[in-house]
């Protein structure tokens, strides 16, 4: 039945999302940039997320992970427990991603039948970047879960304008923003749109209210109160105002300003729009993106009939205007909420095809082919992680540089192999430090080294090592990891200005290992 089909769809996505759950583990920091580590969560928990505590990210998901750690907190200091905690945090992401898929299905059921809703859920759940973020403890899947819950409440609100849906929308929106700040962009224009929709609903119901009277409607007042209280509580503003202020200063300053890719000009905004389109095609895959585009055209062609579906564009456009056009930089993960909205239009395309053709076999076969293509792309992300080049480097180091050999790690540890069981130390990237420490082996990430600014001490070190002029020779050049042919890794690797910026480019990097020259060489 329908429940079994939904369960199967969620299970398929969850299976792809969950493997390889232990990528880069065990380890203190993991390999996923910006992942919430047990150390960061436990530090916040130790301060009660108060007393001036702050982080680059809001406190809600820190608290969620602390709750997930609860069975092991008494043993947090024991060897091996950090691995368990890391894994528990990642399991939370897998579960929230499964919930996201189910919520997209429920959104689809508000718009059309079972099969198109199932198709929309699979299109959303099998986005390539989601296969990465669903298995790490980053904040992207958690805030997307809360956004999708808000989207469901939003659709139900627009259909009946019931008080409970206003409350649920406000609560889910507050949870999304308290999980990852950028979610505010999804609701900046959605809130006034809801108010206008309520005003029209009251007029259609025979009332003749002024706009001011509508703004005083108990439904809007309840939503405003719930969202305000939700943010104060979930962002812990009430107990930690100083920490909240420091967090806001951080995200408005170096955490965003230093990453800008586009100018705040018509040309810059046009370039941002083009990059967003490329990122959406990469995120969904060409077949699913084509289905979404077809559904969008069909909905626009009969806009009166599909006003509810078209209303889902409001949070997507709000996000583009209030977030993307403000921060002026773009990664594939930034377009995931827009991709979720577009997945609903892909469902519309299937619904139209089923309604217009005598045989259901053709549109269902096309939908199955699109799902298969998306699943293979998502699986390719898993294979990319499972084949991470750093595993081979770790094996080489265990064989060729066991203790007492001193191994030096140059660069951020999340970009390097793990050094457990080796005699190792971090090394400041300069020739002076290299000459002072004189390690037996130097390990660096070639991709990270290429980012060094010319003329700097780190660039000087990398150039000297490459030229064999630092007293070291290249002992191992591990190439970037490969994957299945269904994922175009060239779309996000390299220095092409038109590439899609993605953290997938940090998976399976090129690793260089230099060994100290023998005396007299």
Short mmCIF file of C-alpha atoms in Angstrom, two decimals:
data_model
loop_
_atom_site.label_atom_id
_atom_site.label_comp_id
_atom_site.label_asym_id
_atom_site.label_seq_id
_atom_site.Cartn_x
_atom_site.Cartn_y
_atom_site.Cartn_z
CA UNK A 1 0.00 0.00 0.00
CA UNK A 2 0.90 3.67 0.14
CA UNK A 3 2.47 3.42 3.58
CA UNK A 4 4.71 0.58 2.39
CA UNK A 5 5.75 2.61 -0.68
CA UNK A 6 6.60 5.62 1.45
CA UNK A 7 8.53 3.44 3.88
CA UNK A 8 10.48 1.93 0.97
CA UNK A 9 11.31 5.39 -0.42
CA UNK A 10 12.48 6.64 2.97
CA UNK A 11 14.46 3.42 3.54
CA UNK A 12 16.18 3.74 0.15
CA UNK A 13 17.25 7.29 0.89
CA UNK A 14 18.29 6.38 4.44
CA UNK A 15 20.44 3.49 3.21
CA UNK A 16 22.27 5.78 0.80
CA UNK A 17 22.53 8.50 3.43
CA UNK A 18 23.92 6.21 6.12
CA UNK A 19 26.86 4.76 4.17
CA UNK A 20 29.72 5.26 4.94
CA UNK A 21 28.66 6.67 8.32
CA UNK A 22 32.15 6.27 9.77
CA UNK A 23 33.91 8.27 7.05
CA UNK A 24 37.02 9.73 8.68
CA UNK A 25 36.28 8.09 12.04
CA UNK A 26 37.48 7.42 14.65
CA UNK A 27 39.10 10.80 15.06
CA UNK A 28 38.91 13.92 17.18
CA UNK A 29 37.91 16.29 14.40
CA UNK A 30 36.52 14.27 11.49
CA UNK A 31 37.00 15.17 7.83
CA UNK A 32 33.83 17.20 7.25
CA UNK A 33 34.48 20.97 7.43
CA UNK A 34 32.29 22.70 10.01
CA UNK A 35 30.99 19.43 11.46
CA UNK A 36 29.83 19.73 15.08
CA UNK A 37 32.34 17.61 16.94
CA UNK A 38 31.75 15.99 20.33
CA UNK A 39 34.42 18.30 21.78
CA UNK A 40 32.49 21.39 20.64
CA UNK A 41 29.16 20.05 21.90
CA UNK A 42 30.58 18.97 25.26
CA UNK A 43 32.27 22.34 25.72
CA UNK A 44 28.94 24.11 25.21
CA UNK A 45 27.12 21.62 27.41
CA UNK A 46 29.66 22.17 30.17
CA UNK A 47 28.74 25.86 30.16
CA UNK A 48 25.03 25.19 29.81
CA UNK A 49 25.25 27.03 26.48
CA UNK A 50 25.24 30.16 28.65
CA UNK A 51 27.62 32.43 30.55
CA UNK A 52 28.82 34.11 27.36
CA UNK A 53 29.25 30.83 25.45
CA UNK A 54 28.93 31.23 21.70
CA UNK A 55 29.84 29.46 18.52
CA UNK A 56 29.77 30.07 14.80
CA UNK A 57 26.40 28.32 14.89
CA UNK A 58 23.28 28.72 17.08
CA UNK A 59 22.81 26.49 20.13
CA UNK A 60 19.75 24.40 19.21
CA UNK A 61 21.46 21.55 17.40
CA UNK A 62 24.27 21.57 19.94
CA UNK A 63 21.56 20.81 22.52
CA UNK A 64 19.97 18.17 20.25
CA UNK A 65 23.33 16.40 19.94
CA UNK A 66 23.93 16.69 23.68
CA UNK A 67 20.62 14.87 24.17
CA UNK A 68 21.72 12.20 21.68
CA UNK A 69 24.96 11.79 23.65
CA UNK A 70 23.06 11.28 26.93
CA UNK A 71 23.55 7.49 27.25
CA UNK A 72 27.34 7.92 27.05
CA UNK A 73 27.93 11.24 28.83
CA UNK A 74 29.05 9.58 32.06
CA UNK A 75 31.82 7.86 30.08
CA UNK A 76 32.69 10.79 27.81
CA UNK A 77 36.32 10.87 28.99
CA UNK A 78 36.93 7.16 28.34
CA UNK A 79 38.95 6.05 25.31
CA UNK A 80 36.69 5.19 22.39
CA UNK A 81 33.68 7.09 23.69
CA UNK A 82 34.33 10.10 21.45
CA UNK A 83 33.92 7.80 18.45
CA UNK A 84 30.57 6.66 19.78
CA UNK A 85 29.50 10.26 20.33
CA UNK A 86 30.62 11.26 16.85
CA UNK A 87 28.63 8.40 15.39
CA UNK A 88 25.57 9.29 17.49
CA UNK A 89 25.66 12.83 16.10
CA UNK A 90 25.80 11.50 12.56
CA UNK A 91 22.92 9.11 13.20
CA UNK A 92 20.84 12.14 14.20
CA UNK A 93 21.54 13.59 10.74
CA UNK A 94 20.51 10.34 9.04
CA UNK A 95 17.25 10.28 11.00
CA UNK A 96 16.49 13.93 10.29
CA UNK A 97 17.17 13.37 6.59
CA UNK A 98 14.70 10.47 6.66
CA UNK A 99 12.18 12.76 8.31
CA UNK A 100 12.85 15.36 5.62
CA UNK A 101 11.99 12.84 2.88
CA UNK A 102 8.74 11.92 4.64
CA UNK A 103 7.86 15.60 5.07
CA UNK A 104 8.40 16.33 1.37
CA UNK A 105 6.02 13.47 0.61
CA UNK A 106 3.41 15.00 2.93
CA UNK A 107 3.91 18.37 1.22
CA UNK A 108 3.31 16.66 -2.09
CA UNK A 109 0.12 15.07 -0.79
CA UNK A 110 -1.20 18.55 -0.09
CA UNK A 111 -0.71 19.31 -3.80
CA UNK A 112 -1.41 16.11 -5.75
CA UNK A 113 -1.68 12.32 -5.52
CA UNK A 114 0.40 9.60 -3.95
CA UNK A 115 2.72 8.71 -6.83
CA UNK A 116 3.74 12.29 -7.71
CA UNK A 117 4.28 13.00 -3.99
CA UNK A 118 6.47 9.89 -3.72
CA UNK A 119 8.43 11.03 -6.77
CA UNK A 120 8.94 14.50 -5.25
CA UNK A 121 10.17 12.97 -2.00
CA UNK A 122 12.71 10.82 -3.85
CA UNK A 123 13.92 13.71 -6.00
CA UNK A 124 14.53 15.74 -2.84
CA UNK A 125 16.00 12.89 -0.81
CA UNK A 126 18.45 11.81 -3.50
CA UNK A 127 20.06 15.21 -4.14
CA UNK A 128 23.79 14.59 -4.43
CA UNK A 129 24.94 17.08 -1.74
CA UNK A 130 22.27 15.74 0.63
CA UNK A 131 23.90 12.30 0.43
CA UNK A 132 26.99 13.95 1.92
CA UNK A 133 25.37 16.15 4.56
CA UNK A 134 22.95 13.44 5.73
CA UNK A 135 25.84 11.37 7.12
CA UNK A 136 27.81 14.08 8.91
CA UNK A 137 26.95 16.20 11.94
CA UNK A 138 26.85 19.48 10.06
CA UNK A 139 23.83 21.72 10.49
CA UNK A 140 22.51 21.59 6.94
CA UNK A 141 20.23 18.57 7.24
CA UNK A 142 18.86 19.62 10.65
CA UNK A 143 17.84 23.10 9.49
CA UNK A 144 16.43 21.65 6.25
CA UNK A 145 14.33 19.24 8.32
CA UNK A 146 12.83 22.15 10.26
CA UNK A 147 12.32 24.13 7.06
CA UNK A 148 10.48 21.24 5.42
CA UNK A 149 8.27 20.92 8.50
CA UNK A 150 7.57 24.66 8.18
CA UNK A 151 6.82 24.20 4.47
CA UNK A 152 4.20 21.55 5.27
CA UNK A 153 2.58 23.81 7.86
CA UNK A 154 2.70 26.68 5.34
CA UNK A 155 0.85 24.68 2.69
CA UNK A 156 -1.79 23.56 5.16
CA UNK A 157 -2.10 27.12 6.45
CA UNK A 158 -2.78 28.48 2.97
CA UNK A 159 -5.49 25.87 2.42
CA UNK A 160 -7.50 26.58 5.56
CA UNK A 161 -5.91 29.37 7.62
CA UNK A 162 -6.32 27.42 10.84
CA UNK A 163 -4.69 28.68 14.00
CA UNK A 164 -2.71 25.49 14.62
CA UNK A 165 -0.96 25.76 11.26
CA UNK A 166 0.12 29.33 12.03
CA UNK A 167 1.56 28.10 15.32
CA UNK A 168 3.29 25.12 13.71
CA UNK A 169 4.77 27.28 10.95
CA UNK A 170 6.11 29.78 13.48
CA UNK A 171 7.55 27.07 15.73
CA UNK A 172 9.26 25.21 12.87
CA UNK A 173 10.62 28.47 11.46
CA UNK A 174 12.07 29.41 14.84
CA UNK A 175 13.68 25.96 15.13
CA UNK A 176 15.19 26.30 11.65
CA UNK A 177 16.72 29.70 12.40
CA UNK A 178 17.94 28.54 15.83
CA UNK A 179 19.64 25.63 14.08
CA UNK A 180 21.35 27.59 11.31
CA UNK A 181 21.03 31.36 11.01
CA UNK A 182 20.73 31.43 7.23
CA UNK A 183 17.25 29.91 7.51
CA UNK A 184 15.94 33.40 8.32
CA UNK A 185 16.08 34.09 4.58
CA UNK A 186 13.39 31.49 3.95
CA UNK A 187 10.85 33.37 6.04
CA UNK A 188 11.71 37.05 5.51
CA UNK A 189 9.20 37.41 2.65
CA UNK A 190 7.07 34.41 3.60
CA UNK A 191 5.72 36.15 6.70
CA UNK A 192 4.25 39.17 4.83
CA UNK A 193 2.93 36.82 2.12
CA UNK A 194 1.06 34.85 4.79
CA UNK A 195 -0.42 38.09 6.16
CA UNK A 196 -1.63 39.13 2.70
CA UNK A 197 -3.04 35.65 2.12
CA UNK A 198 -4.95 35.84 5.39
CA UNK A 199 -6.33 39.25 4.43
CA UNK A 200 -7.63 37.86 1.14
CA UNK A 201 -9.01 34.79 2.90
CA UNK A 202 -11.01 36.97 5.27
CA UNK A 203 -12.40 39.03 2.40
CA UNK A 204 -13.34 35.86 0.48
CA UNK A 205 -15.14 34.67 3.62
CA UNK A 206 -17.45 37.66 3.55
CA UNK A 207 -15.55 39.92 5.95
CA UNK A 208 -14.48 43.44 5.11
CA UNK A 209 -11.47 44.00 7.36
CA UNK A 210 -8.89 46.73 7.05
CA UNK A 211 -5.32 45.62 6.57
CA UNK A 212 -4.59 46.86 10.10
CA UNK A 213 -7.41 44.69 11.44
CA UNK A 214 -5.92 41.67 9.67
CA UNK A 215 -2.53 42.39 11.21
CA UNK A 216 -4.27 42.20 14.56
CA UNK A 217 -5.85 38.84 13.76
CA UNK A 218 -5.24 36.33 16.55
CA UNK A 219 -3.64 33.89 14.10
CA UNK A 220 -0.94 36.35 13.11
CA UNK A 221 -0.48 37.46 16.69
CA UNK A 222 -0.13 33.86 17.84
CA UNK A 223 2.41 33.15 15.08
CA UNK A 224 4.40 36.27 15.99
CA UNK A 225 4.39 35.34 19.67
CA UNK A 226 5.43 31.73 19.02
CA UNK A 227 8.23 32.73 16.66
CA UNK A 228 9.55 35.41 19.04
CA UNK A 229 9.37 33.19 22.11
CA UNK A 230 10.77 30.28 20.11
CA UNK A 231 13.83 32.27 19.05
CA UNK A 232 14.40 33.66 22.54
CA UNK A 233 14.25 30.16 24.04
CA UNK A 234 15.84 28.05 21.29
CA UNK A 235 18.63 30.57 20.63
CA UNK A 236 19.00 30.81 24.43
CA UNK A 237 18.86 34.60 24.23
CA UNK A 238 17.08 34.79 27.58
CA UNK A 239 19.86 33.06 29.51
CA UNK A 240 22.82 33.99 27.33
CA UNK A 241 22.33 37.48 25.84
CA UNK A 242 26.06 38.21 25.84
CA UNK A 243 26.85 35.00 23.99
CA UNK A 244 24.07 35.62 21.48
CA UNK A 245 25.43 39.11 20.78
CA UNK A 246 28.93 37.68 20.24
CA UNK A 247 27.52 35.01 17.91
CA UNK A 248 25.69 37.64 15.83
CA UNK A 249 28.84 39.78 15.62
CA UNK A 250 30.79 36.76 14.39
CA UNK A 251 28.36 35.74 11.65
CA UNK A 252 27.91 39.31 10.45
CA UNK A 253 31.66 39.82 10.42
CA UNK A 254 34.46 37.42 9.48
CA UNK A 255 32.20 34.34 9.24
CA UNK A 256 30.48 35.84 6.19
CA UNK A 257 32.38 38.91 4.98
CA UNK A 258 35.60 37.02 4.25
CA UNK A 259 33.91 34.52 1.92
CA UNK A 260 32.27 36.83 -0.63
CA UNK A 261 32.52 35.72 -4.25
CA UNK A 262 30.31 38.28 -6.01
CA UNK A 263 30.08 42.06 -6.17
CA UNK A 264 27.03 43.90 -4.89
CA UNK A 265 26.23 45.21 -8.37
CA UNK A 266 23.88 44.26 -11.24
CA UNK A 267 26.69 42.27 -12.83
CA UNK A 268 27.57 40.59 -9.57
CA UNK A 269 23.97 39.65 -8.86
CA UNK A 270 23.62 38.28 -12.40
CA UNK A 271 26.72 36.15 -11.83
CA UNK A 272 25.25 34.95 -8.53
CA UNK A 273 22.00 34.00 -10.27
CA UNK A 274 23.91 32.05 -12.94
CA UNK A 275 25.97 30.27 -10.28
CA UNK A 276 22.78 29.44 -8.37
CA UNK A 277 21.28 27.89 -11.50
CA UNK A 278 24.42 25.80 -12.07
CA UNK A 279 24.43 24.69 -8.43
CA UNK A 280 20.77 23.66 -8.65
CA UNK A 281 21.38 21.55 -11.76
CA UNK A 282 24.37 19.93 -10.04
CA UNK A 283 22.40 19.36 -6.83
CA UNK A 284 19.35 17.80 -8.48
CA UNK A 285 21.08 16.21 -11.46
CA UNK A 286 20.11 17.00 -15.05
CA UNK A 287 17.14 14.54 -15.29
CA UNK A 288 15.51 15.67 -12.03
CA UNK A 289 16.26 19.33 -12.79
CA UNK A 290 14.56 18.93 -16.18
CA UNK A 291 11.50 17.39 -14.50
CA UNK A 292 11.39 20.27 -12.01
CA UNK A 293 11.67 22.83 -14.83
CA UNK A 294 8.85 21.11 -16.74
CA UNK A 295 6.67 21.15 -13.63
CA UNK A 296 7.41 24.85 -13.08
CA UNK A 297 6.43 25.72 -16.66
CA UNK A 298 3.23 23.67 -16.39
CA UNK A 299 2.30 25.33 -13.09
CA UNK A 300 2.95 28.83 -14.45
CA UNK A 301 0.91 28.09 -17.57
CA UNK A 302 -2.16 27.39 -15.42
CA UNK A 303 -1.26 29.54 -12.46
CA UNK A 304 -4.79 29.94 -11.12
CA UNK A 305 -5.15 26.18 -10.80
CA UNK A 306 -1.74 25.77 -9.22
CA UNK A 307 -1.59 28.78 -6.93
CA UNK A 308 -0.87 26.65 -3.88
CA UNK A 309 2.10 24.98 -5.54
CA UNK A 310 3.39 28.30 -6.87
CA UNK A 311 3.16 29.69 -3.33
CA UNK A 312 6.07 27.37 -2.41
CA UNK A 313 8.26 29.64 -4.55
CA UNK A 314 7.80 32.42 -1.98
CA UNK A 315 10.21 30.95 0.61
CA UNK A 316 12.63 30.02 -2.19
CA UNK A 317 12.61 33.55 -3.62
CA UNK A 318 12.74 34.99 -0.11
CA UNK A 319 15.86 32.95 0.57
CA UNK A 320 17.50 34.10 -2.67
CA UNK A 321 16.78 37.77 -1.96
CA UNK A 322 17.24 37.92 1.81
CA UNK A 323 20.17 35.52 2.15
CA UNK A 324 22.03 34.67 -1.06
CA UNK A 325 21.95 38.23 -2.40
CA UNK A 326 23.10 39.49 1.01
CA UNK A 327 26.02 37.16 1.76
CA UNK A 328 27.11 37.11 -1.92
CA UNK A 329 28.77 33.72 -1.89
CA UNK A 330 27.46 30.32 -2.86
CA UNK A 331 28.06 26.65 -2.15
CA UNK A 332 25.95 23.76 -3.36
CA UNK A 333 24.58 23.26 0.16
CA UNK A 334 23.13 26.78 0.02
CA UNK A 335 20.70 25.81 -2.73
CA UNK A 336 19.33 22.71 -0.98
CA UNK A 337 16.18 24.46 0.33
CA UNK A 338 15.46 25.72 -3.19
CA UNK A 339 16.03 22.19 -4.53
CA UNK A 340 13.48 20.86 -2.04
CA UNK A 341 10.91 23.35 -3.35
CA UNK A 342 11.76 22.43 -6.95
CA UNK A 343 11.29 18.75 -6.12
CA UNK A 344 7.60 19.56 -5.57
CA UNK A 345 7.46 20.92 -9.13
CA UNK A 346 9.03 17.68 -10.38
CA UNK A 347 6.10 15.93 -8.70
CA UNK A 348 3.74 18.28 -10.55
CA UNK A 349 5.30 17.21 -13.86
CA UNK A 350 4.59 13.57 -13.10
CA UNK A 351 1.04 14.37 -11.97
CA UNK A 352 0.39 16.19 -15.26
CA UNK A 353 1.87 13.33 -17.29
CA UNK A 354 -0.27 10.77 -15.48
CA UNK A 355 -3.38 12.86 -16.06
CA UNK A 356 -2.74 13.48 -19.75
CA UNK A 357 -1.67 10.04 -20.98
CA UNK A 358 -3.82 6.99 -21.43
CA UNK A 359 -1.05 4.65 -20.37
CA UNK A 360 0.49 5.24 -16.97
CA UNK A 361 3.44 3.05 -17.91
CA UNK A 362 5.36 5.69 -19.87
CA UNK A 363 5.35 8.51 -17.30
CA UNK A 364 6.00 6.06 -14.47
CA UNK A 365 8.93 4.55 -16.39
CA UNK A 366 10.32 8.04 -16.97
CA UNK A 367 9.94 8.87 -13.27
CA UNK A 368 11.64 5.58 -12.32
CA UNK A 369 14.53 6.39 -14.67
CA UNK A 370 14.93 9.84 -13.09
CA UNK A 371 14.90 8.33 -9.59
CA UNK A 372 17.45 5.71 -10.66
CA UNK A 373 19.72 8.42 -12.09
CA UNK A 374 19.44 10.44 -8.88
CA UNK A 375 20.11 7.36 -6.74
CA UNK A 376 23.22 6.50 -8.74
CA UNK A 377 24.54 10.06 -8.34
CA UNK A 378 23.89 9.95 -4.60
CA UNK A 379 25.53 6.53 -4.38
CA UNK A 380 28.52 7.95 -6.23
CA UNK A 381 28.95 10.46 -3.40
CA UNK A 382 29.07 7.51 -0.98
CA UNK A 383 31.69 5.74 -3.09
CA UNK A 384 33.75 8.94 -3.25
CA UNK A 385 33.80 9.00 0.57
CA UNK A 386 34.45 5.27 0.91
CA UNK A 387 37.44 5.52 -1.45
CA UNK A 388 38.87 8.60 0.26
CA UNK A 389 42.53 8.90 -0.69
CA UNK A 390 43.54 9.48 2.92
CA UNK A 391 42.86 5.86 3.85
CA UNK A 392 45.61 4.73 1.47
CA UNK A 393 47.99 7.36 2.88
CA UNK A 394 47.30 6.17 6.42
CA UNK A 395 48.19 2.62 5.42
CA UNK A 396 51.39 3.87 3.76
CA UNK A 397 52.40 5.81 6.87
CA UNK A 398 51.81 2.85 9.18
CA UNK A 399 54.08 0.74 6.98
CA UNK A 400 56.76 3.28 6.10
CA UNK A 401 56.85 5.72 9.04
CA UNK A 402 56.05 3.79 12.22
CA UNK A 403 57.30 5.12 15.57
CA UNK A 404 59.83 6.39 16.46
CA UNK A 405 59.80 8.19 13.08
CA UNK A 406 58.44 11.72 13.50
CA UNK A 407 55.59 12.60 11.13
CA UNK A 408 54.77 16.30 10.61
CA UNK A 409 51.26 17.38 9.64
CA UNK A 410 51.05 20.64 7.68
CA UNK A 411 47.70 22.38 7.39
CA UNK A 412 44.25 21.92 8.94
CA UNK A 413 43.87 18.44 10.42
CA UNK A 414 40.43 17.90 8.85
CA UNK A 415 42.14 18.08 5.44
CA UNK A 416 44.76 15.45 6.29
CA UNK A 417 44.96 11.73 7.06
CA UNK A 418 44.58 10.61 10.66
CA UNK A 419 47.81 10.02 12.54
CA UNK A 420 46.62 7.68 15.30
CA UNK A 421 49.32 5.25 16.37
CA UNK A 422 52.09 7.37 14.86
CA UNK A 423 54.61 9.69 16.48
CA UNK A 424 53.41 12.94 14.98
CA UNK A 425 53.00 16.65 15.54
CA UNK A 426 51.49 19.62 13.70
CA UNK A 427 54.03 21.76 11.88
CA UNK A 428 53.70 25.48 11.23
CA UNK A 429 53.94 26.03 7.47
CA UNK A 430 57.35 27.67 7.14
CA UNK A 431 60.85 26.61 6.19
CA UNK A 432 62.14 27.86 9.56
CA UNK A 433 59.79 25.53 11.43
CA UNK A 434 60.71 22.64 9.15
CA UNK A 435 64.41 23.20 9.77
CA UNK A 436 63.89 23.48 13.53
CA UNK A 437 61.70 20.36 13.93
CA UNK A 438 63.39 18.21 11.23
CA UNK A 439 60.64 15.57 11.01
CA UNK A 440 61.29 12.32 9.18
CA UNK A 441 58.14 12.69 7.10
CA UNK A 442 56.01 15.69 6.08
CA UNK A 443 52.37 15.22 5.08
CA UNK A 444 50.34 17.90 3.35
CA UNK A 445 47.16 18.35 1.36
CA UNK A 446 48.14 19.42 -2.16
CA UNK A 447 44.77 21.06 -2.79
CA UNK A 448 45.14 23.18 0.35
CA UNK A 449 48.75 24.00 -0.52
CA UNK A 450 47.69 25.38 -3.90
CA UNK A 451 45.57 28.00 -2.10
CA UNK A 452 48.65 29.56 -0.46
CA UNK A 453 49.13 33.22 -1.30
CA UNK A 454 52.24 33.78 -3.39
CA UNK A 455 55.09 35.31 -1.43
CA UNK A 456 53.94 33.96 1.93
CA UNK A 457 55.98 31.71 4.22
CA UNK A 458 53.64 28.79 3.58
CA UNK A 459 53.92 29.18 -0.21
CA UNK A 460 57.70 29.29 0.17
CA UNK A 461 57.64 26.01 2.10
CA UNK A 462 55.42 24.25 -0.42
CA UNK A 463 57.58 25.44 -3.34
CA UNK A 464 60.81 24.34 -1.66
CA UNK A 465 59.39 20.89 -0.89
CA UNK A 466 58.14 20.49 -4.47
CA UNK A 467 61.52 21.52 -5.87
CA UNK A 468 63.44 19.14 -3.59
CA UNK A 469 65.32 22.07 -2.08
CA UNK A 470 64.25 21.69 1.55
CA UNK A 471 66.17 18.52 2.29
CA UNK A 472 63.13 16.36 1.52
CA UNK A 473 62.02 14.32 -1.48
CA UNK A 474 58.57 13.25 -2.62
CA UNK A 475 57.91 9.76 -1.24
CA UNK A 476 54.22 9.43 -2.04
CA UNK A 477 51.81 11.35 -4.26
CA UNK A 478 48.35 9.95 -3.56
CA UNK A 479 45.94 11.12 -6.28
CA UNK A 480 42.40 12.32 -5.55
CA UNK A 481 39.92 9.53 -4.99
CA UNK A 482 37.67 8.47 -7.83
CA UNK A 483 34.04 7.42 -7.86
CA UNK A 484 31.37 5.91 -10.09
CA UNK A 485 30.87 7.55 -13.50
CA UNK A 486 27.46 8.93 -12.56
CA UNK A 487 28.89 11.92 -10.66
CA UNK A 488 30.89 14.52 -12.56
CA UNK A 489 33.71 15.29 -10.12
CA UNK A 490 35.12 17.84 -12.55
CA UNK A 491 32.05 19.98 -11.81
CA UNK A 492 33.41 20.78 -8.34
CA UNK A 493 37.15 20.02 -8.48
CA UNK A 494 39.84 22.26 -9.85
CA UNK A 495 40.11 26.02 -10.24
CA UNK A 496 37.58 26.68 -13.02
CA UNK A 497 35.72 29.89 -12.03
CA UNK A 498 32.48 28.30 -13.31
CA UNK A 499 32.81 25.24 -11.10
CA UNK A 500 30.24 24.48 -8.41
CA UNK A 501 31.70 25.35 -5.02
CA UNK A 502 31.17 22.32 -2.83
CA UNK A 503 32.67 20.65 0.20
CA UNK A 504 32.75 17.52 -1.94
CA UNK A 505 35.99 18.92 -3.35
CA UNK A 506 37.55 18.25 0.06
CA UNK A 507 36.71 14.54 -0.09
CA UNK A 508 39.56 12.30 -1.20
CA UNK A 509 42.10 15.09 -1.84
CA UNK A 510 45.54 14.78 -3.39
CA UNK A 511 47.96 14.06 -0.52
CA UNK A 512 51.71 14.53 -0.78
CA UNK A 513 54.17 12.83 1.57
CA UNK A 514 57.78 14.03 1.69
CA UNK A 515 60.57 12.04 3.36
CA UNK A 516 63.77 13.57 4.74
CA UNK A 517 66.77 13.00 2.51
CA UNK A 518 69.33 10.49 3.70
CA UNK A 519 72.68 12.00 4.72
CA UNK A 520 74.85 12.65 1.69
CA UNK A 521 71.96 12.56 -0.77
#
